[in-house]
CSV table of C-alpha atoms (C1' of nucleotides) in Angstrom, one decimal:
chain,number,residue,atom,x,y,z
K,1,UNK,CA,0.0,0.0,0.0
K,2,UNK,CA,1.0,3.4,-0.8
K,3,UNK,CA,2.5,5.9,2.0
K,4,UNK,CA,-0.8,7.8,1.7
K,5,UNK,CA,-3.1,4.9,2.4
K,6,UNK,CA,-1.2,4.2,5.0
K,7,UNK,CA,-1.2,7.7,6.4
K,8,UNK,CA,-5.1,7.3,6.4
K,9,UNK,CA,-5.7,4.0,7.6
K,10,UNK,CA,-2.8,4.8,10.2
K,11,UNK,CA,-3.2,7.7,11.3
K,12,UNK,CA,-0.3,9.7,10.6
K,13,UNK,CA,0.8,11.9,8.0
K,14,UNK,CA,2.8,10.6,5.2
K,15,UNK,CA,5.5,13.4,6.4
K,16,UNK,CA,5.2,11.2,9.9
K,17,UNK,CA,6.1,8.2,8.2
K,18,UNK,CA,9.1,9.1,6.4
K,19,UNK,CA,10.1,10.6,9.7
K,20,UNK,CA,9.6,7.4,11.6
K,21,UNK,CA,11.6,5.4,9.5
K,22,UNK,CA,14.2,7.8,9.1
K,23,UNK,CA,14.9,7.6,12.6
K,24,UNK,CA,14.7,3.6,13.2
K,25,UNK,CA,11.2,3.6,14.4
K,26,UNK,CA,10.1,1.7,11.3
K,27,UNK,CA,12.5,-0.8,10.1
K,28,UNK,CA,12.4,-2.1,6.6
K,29,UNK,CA,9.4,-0.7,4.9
K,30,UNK,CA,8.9,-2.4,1.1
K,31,UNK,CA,9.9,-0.2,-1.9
K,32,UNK,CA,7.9,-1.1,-5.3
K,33,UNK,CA,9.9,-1.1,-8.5
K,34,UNK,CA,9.8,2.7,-8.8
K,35,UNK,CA,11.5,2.9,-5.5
K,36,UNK,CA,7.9,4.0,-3.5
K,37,UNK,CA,7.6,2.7,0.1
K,38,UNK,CA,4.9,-0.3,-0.1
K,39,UNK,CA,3.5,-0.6,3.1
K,40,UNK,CA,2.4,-4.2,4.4
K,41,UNK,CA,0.0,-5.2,7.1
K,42,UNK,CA,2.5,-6.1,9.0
K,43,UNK,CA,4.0,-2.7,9.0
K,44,UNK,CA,0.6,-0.9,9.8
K,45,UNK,CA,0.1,-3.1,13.2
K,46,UNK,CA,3.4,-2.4,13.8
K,47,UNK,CA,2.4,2.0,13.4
K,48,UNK,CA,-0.6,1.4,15.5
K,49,UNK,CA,1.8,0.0,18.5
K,50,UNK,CA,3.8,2.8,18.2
K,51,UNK,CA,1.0,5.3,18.0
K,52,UNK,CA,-0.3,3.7,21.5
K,53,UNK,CA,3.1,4.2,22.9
K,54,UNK,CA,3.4,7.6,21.4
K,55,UNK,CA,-0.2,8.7,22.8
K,56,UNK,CA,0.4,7.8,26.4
K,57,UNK,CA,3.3,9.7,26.5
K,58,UNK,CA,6.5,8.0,25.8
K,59,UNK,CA,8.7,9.9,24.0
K,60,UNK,CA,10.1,8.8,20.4
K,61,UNK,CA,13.6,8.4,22.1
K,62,UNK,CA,12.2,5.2,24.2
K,63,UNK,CA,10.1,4.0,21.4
K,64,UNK,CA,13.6,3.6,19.2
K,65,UNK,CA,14.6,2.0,22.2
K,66,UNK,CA,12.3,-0.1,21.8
K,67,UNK,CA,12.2,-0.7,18.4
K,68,UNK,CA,15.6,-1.4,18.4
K,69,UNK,CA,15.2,-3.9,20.8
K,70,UNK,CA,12.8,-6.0,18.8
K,71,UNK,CA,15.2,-5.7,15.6
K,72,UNK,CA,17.5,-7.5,18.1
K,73,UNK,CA,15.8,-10.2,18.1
K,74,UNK,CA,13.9,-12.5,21.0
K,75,UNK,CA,16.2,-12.5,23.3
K,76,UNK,CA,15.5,-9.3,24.1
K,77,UNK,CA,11.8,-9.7,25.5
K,78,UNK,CA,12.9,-9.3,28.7
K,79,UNK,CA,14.1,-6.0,28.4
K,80,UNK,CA,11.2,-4.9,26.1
K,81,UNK,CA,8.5,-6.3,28.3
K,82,UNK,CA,10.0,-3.9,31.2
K,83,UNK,CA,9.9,-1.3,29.2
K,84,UNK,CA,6.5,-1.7,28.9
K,85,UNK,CA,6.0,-2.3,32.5
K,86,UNK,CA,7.6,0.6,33.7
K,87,UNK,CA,5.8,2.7,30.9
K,88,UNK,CA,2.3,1.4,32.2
K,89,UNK,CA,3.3,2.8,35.7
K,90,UNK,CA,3.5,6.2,34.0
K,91,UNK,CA,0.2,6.0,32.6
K,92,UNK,CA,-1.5,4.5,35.8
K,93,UNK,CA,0.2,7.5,37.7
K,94,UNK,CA,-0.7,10.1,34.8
K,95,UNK,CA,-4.0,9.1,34.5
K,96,UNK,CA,-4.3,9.2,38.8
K,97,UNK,CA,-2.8,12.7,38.4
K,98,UNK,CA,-5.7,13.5,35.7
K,99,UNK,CA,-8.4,12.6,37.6
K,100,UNK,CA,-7.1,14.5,40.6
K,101,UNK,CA,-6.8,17.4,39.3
K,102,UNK,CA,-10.3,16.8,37.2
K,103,UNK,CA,-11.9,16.6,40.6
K,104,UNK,CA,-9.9,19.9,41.4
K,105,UNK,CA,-11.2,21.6,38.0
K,106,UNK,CA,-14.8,20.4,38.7
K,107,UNK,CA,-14.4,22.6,42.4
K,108,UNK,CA,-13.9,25.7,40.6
K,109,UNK,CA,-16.6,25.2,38.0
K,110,UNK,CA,-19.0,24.5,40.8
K,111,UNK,CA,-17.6,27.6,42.1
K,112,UNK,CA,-18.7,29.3,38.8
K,113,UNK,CA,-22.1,27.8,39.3
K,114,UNK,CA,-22.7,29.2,43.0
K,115,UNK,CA,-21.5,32.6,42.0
K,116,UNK,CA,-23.4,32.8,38.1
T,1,UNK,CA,8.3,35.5,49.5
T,2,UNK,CA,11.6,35.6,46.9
T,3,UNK,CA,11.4,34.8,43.9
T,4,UNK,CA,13.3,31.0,45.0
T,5,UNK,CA,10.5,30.7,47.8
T,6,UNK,CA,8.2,30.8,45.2
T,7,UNK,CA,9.5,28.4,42.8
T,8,UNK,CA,10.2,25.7,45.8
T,9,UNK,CA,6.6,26.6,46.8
T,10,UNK,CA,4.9,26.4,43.1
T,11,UNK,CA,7.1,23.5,42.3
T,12,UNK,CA,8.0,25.8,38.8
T,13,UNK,CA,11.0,26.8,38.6
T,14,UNK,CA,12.4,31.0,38.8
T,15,UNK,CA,13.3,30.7,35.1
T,16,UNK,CA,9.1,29.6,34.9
T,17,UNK,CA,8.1,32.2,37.0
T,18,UNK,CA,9.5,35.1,35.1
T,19,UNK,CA,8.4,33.6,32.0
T,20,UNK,CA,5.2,33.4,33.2
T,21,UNK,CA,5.0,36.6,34.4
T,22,UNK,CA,6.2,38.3,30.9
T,23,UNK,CA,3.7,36.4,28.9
T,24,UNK,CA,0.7,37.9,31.0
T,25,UNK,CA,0.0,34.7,33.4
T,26,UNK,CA,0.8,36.2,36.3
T,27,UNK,CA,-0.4,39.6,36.8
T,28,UNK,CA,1.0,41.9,38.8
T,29,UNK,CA,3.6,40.4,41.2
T,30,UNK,CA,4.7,43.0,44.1
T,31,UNK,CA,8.1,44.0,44.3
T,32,UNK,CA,10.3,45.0,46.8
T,33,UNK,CA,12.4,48.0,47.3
T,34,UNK,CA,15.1,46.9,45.4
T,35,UNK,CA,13.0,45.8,42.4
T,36,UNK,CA,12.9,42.2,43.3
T,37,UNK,CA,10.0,40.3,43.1
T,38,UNK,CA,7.8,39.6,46.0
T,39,UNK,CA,5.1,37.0,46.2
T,40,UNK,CA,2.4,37.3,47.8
T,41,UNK,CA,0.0,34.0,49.0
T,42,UNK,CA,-2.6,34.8,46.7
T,43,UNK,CA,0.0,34.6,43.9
T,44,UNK,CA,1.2,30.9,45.0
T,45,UNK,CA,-2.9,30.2,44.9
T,46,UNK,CA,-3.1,31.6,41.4
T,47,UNK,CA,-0.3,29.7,40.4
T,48,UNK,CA,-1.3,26.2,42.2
T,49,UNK,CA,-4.8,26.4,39.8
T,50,UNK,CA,-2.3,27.7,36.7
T,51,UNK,CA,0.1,24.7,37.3
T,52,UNK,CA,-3.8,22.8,37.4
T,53,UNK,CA,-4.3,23.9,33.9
T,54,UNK,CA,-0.9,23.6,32.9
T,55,UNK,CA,-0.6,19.2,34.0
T,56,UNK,CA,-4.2,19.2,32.6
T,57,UNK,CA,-2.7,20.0,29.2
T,58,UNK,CA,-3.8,23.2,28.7
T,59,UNK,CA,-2.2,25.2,26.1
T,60,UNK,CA,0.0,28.1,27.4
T,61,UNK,CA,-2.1,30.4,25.3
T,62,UNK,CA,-5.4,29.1,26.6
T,63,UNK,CA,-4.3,29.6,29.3
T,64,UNK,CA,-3.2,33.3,29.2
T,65,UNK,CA,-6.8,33.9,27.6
T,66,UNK,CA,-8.2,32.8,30.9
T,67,UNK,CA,-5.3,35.1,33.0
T,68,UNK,CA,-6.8,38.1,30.9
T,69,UNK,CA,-10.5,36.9,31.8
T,70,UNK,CA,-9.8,37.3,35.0
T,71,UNK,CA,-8.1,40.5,34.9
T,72,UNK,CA,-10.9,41.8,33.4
T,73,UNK,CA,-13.4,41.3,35.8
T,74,UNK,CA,-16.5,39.9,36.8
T,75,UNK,CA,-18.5,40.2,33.7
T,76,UNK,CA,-16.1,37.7,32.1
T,77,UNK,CA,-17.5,34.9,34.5
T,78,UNK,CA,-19.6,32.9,32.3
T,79,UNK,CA,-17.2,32.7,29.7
T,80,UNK,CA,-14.4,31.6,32.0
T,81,UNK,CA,-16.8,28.7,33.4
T,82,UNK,CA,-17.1,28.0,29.7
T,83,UNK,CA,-13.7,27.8,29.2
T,84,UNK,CA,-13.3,25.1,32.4
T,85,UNK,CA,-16.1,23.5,30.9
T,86,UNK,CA,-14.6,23.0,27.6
T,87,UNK,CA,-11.5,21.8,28.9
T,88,UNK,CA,-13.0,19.1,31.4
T,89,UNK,CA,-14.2,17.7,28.2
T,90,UNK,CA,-11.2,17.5,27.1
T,91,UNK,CA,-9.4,16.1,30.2
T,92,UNK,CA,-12.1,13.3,30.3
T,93,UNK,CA,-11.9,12.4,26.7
T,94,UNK,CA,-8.0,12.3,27.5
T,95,UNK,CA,-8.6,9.8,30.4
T,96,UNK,CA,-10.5,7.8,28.3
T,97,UNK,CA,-8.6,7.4,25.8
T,98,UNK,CA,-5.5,6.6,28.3
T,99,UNK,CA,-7.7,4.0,30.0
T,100,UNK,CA,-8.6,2.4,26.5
T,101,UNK,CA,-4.6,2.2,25.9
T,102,UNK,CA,-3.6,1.3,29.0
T,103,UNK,CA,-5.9,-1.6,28.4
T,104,UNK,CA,-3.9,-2.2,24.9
T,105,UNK,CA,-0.7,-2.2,26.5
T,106,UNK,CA,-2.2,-5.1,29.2
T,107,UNK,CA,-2.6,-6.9,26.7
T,108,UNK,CA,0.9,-7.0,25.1
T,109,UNK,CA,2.5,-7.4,28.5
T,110,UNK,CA,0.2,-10.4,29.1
T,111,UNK,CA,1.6,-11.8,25.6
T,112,UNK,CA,5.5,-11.2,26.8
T,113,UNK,CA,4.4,-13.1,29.9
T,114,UNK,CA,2.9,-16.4,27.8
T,115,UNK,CA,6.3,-16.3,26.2
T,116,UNK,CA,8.9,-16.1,29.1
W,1,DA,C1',6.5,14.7,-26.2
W,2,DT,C1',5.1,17.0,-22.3
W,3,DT,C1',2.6,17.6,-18.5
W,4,DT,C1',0.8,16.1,-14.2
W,5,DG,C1',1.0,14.1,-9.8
W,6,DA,C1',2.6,11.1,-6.3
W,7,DC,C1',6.6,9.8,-4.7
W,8,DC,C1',11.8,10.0,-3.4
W,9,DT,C1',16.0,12.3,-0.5
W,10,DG,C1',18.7,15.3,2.7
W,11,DG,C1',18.2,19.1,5.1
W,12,DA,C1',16.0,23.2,6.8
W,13,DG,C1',12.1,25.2,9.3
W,14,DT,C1',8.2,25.4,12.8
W,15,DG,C1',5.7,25.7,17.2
W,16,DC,C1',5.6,25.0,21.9
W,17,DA,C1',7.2,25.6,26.4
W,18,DC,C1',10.5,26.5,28.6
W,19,DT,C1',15.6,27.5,29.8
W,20,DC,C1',19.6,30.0,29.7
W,21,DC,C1',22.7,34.1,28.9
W,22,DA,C1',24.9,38.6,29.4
W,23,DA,C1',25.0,42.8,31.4
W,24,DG,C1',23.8,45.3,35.2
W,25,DC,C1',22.0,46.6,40.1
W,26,DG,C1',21.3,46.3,45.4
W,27,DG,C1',22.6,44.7,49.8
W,28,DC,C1',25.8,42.9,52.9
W,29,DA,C1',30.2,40.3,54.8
W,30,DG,C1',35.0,40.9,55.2
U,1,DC,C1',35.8,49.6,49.5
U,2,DT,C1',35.7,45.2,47.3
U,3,DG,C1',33.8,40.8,46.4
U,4,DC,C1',30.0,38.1,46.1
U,5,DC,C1',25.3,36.6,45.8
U,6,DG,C1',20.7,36.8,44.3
U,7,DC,C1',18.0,39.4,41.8
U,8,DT,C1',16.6,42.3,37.4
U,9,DT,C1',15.9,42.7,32.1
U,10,DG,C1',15.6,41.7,27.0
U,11,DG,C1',16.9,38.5,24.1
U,12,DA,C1',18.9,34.2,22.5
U,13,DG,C1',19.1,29.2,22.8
U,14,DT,C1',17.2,24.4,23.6
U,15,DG,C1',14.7,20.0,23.0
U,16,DC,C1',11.1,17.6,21.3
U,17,DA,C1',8.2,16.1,17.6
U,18,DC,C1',7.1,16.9,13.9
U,19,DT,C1',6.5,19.5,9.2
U,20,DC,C1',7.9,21.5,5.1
U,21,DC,C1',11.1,22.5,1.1
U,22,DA,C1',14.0,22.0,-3.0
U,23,DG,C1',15.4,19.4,-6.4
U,24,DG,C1',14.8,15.1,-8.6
U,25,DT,C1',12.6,10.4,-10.4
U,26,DC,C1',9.0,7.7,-12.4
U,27,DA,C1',4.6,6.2,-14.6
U,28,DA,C1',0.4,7.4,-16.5
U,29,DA,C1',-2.6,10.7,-19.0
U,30,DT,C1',-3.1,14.3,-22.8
DNA sequence: ATTTGACCTGGAGTGCACTCCAAGCGGCAG
DNA sequence: CTGCCGCTTGGAGTGCACTCCAGGTCAAAT
């Protein structure tokens, strides 16, 4: 598939892509005879992993961590599935720090209320 | 309070606090005879909900939108509610959505743990 | 044959939110 | 009186994650 279906069916714009793989975040995308990327399933479960990393906050330097790690091979899982631990420890505690301080922004709109 | 008080106080740092300050976020800090800045507790309070916003994900600009609101007085009121209002949408939708991933990521790590 | 349009590359530019720097001032310890 | 420290300012620099540009290739349409 072309880089701009899989900007739609991804997510991400074509510009994204070319990013991603230029920085090892995408390894080894297909190029067609005219030297076009040709994007596989594969590669588009692969992009919607990384967008779930990517949207809970890790930053792109962990995910080429990461990435780099499964290029490695399987003896790496180890190492990867800590990663992942520790990651979902960040998200448990942001999303503990959201609702927190969405109880603390609902106090000051019910402030608005009693006042309005 | 110094300006260091302040930032050990707000949990920003000084480098923040001026910043803040010369974008229109903080309104009005006192300052001393020499020129130094002196805050006041009403300033850490202002701060604490800023710093709210701020963790929340608000953008800096939204955020000096609702500093000028409030400077210019009651009669803004309604819109500023609207403005919390808005962004508690937002910071629900971005729980959500952190939930639904954190989910995702359960998942994976559950697969790492069938392999090992 | 030429135009069009999607794609390629390396590198430069953008926006956000800080973060730091240089030059200077005020107060106080030695 | 000198040195130092913490503060002041305007402006420049940084890091992150894209986002865009220039110049070029290729295949299909006119």
């Amino acid at each position: 598939m072309t880089i701009q279906e899989a900007a739609q069916r991804s997510g991400l714009s074509a510009h994204t892509l070319r990013y991603y793989e230029r920085i090892g975040l995408i390894h080894s995308v297909g190029r067609n005879s005219s030297g076009h990327r040709d994007y596989a399933e594969r590669d588009l479960q692969w992009l919607a992993f990384l967008t779930k990393l990517r949207t809970t906050g890790m930053p792109i330097a962990d995910m080429c961590r990461y990435a780099e790690l499964s290029r490695a091979g399987a003896h790496t899982a180890g190492e990867r599935r800590a990663m992942l631990e520790r990651h979902r420890e960040r998200v448990l505690a942001r999303i503990a720090e959201l609702s927190q301080d969405l109880t603390a922004l609902d106090y000051k709109i019910e402030m608005y209320k009693g006042v309005s």
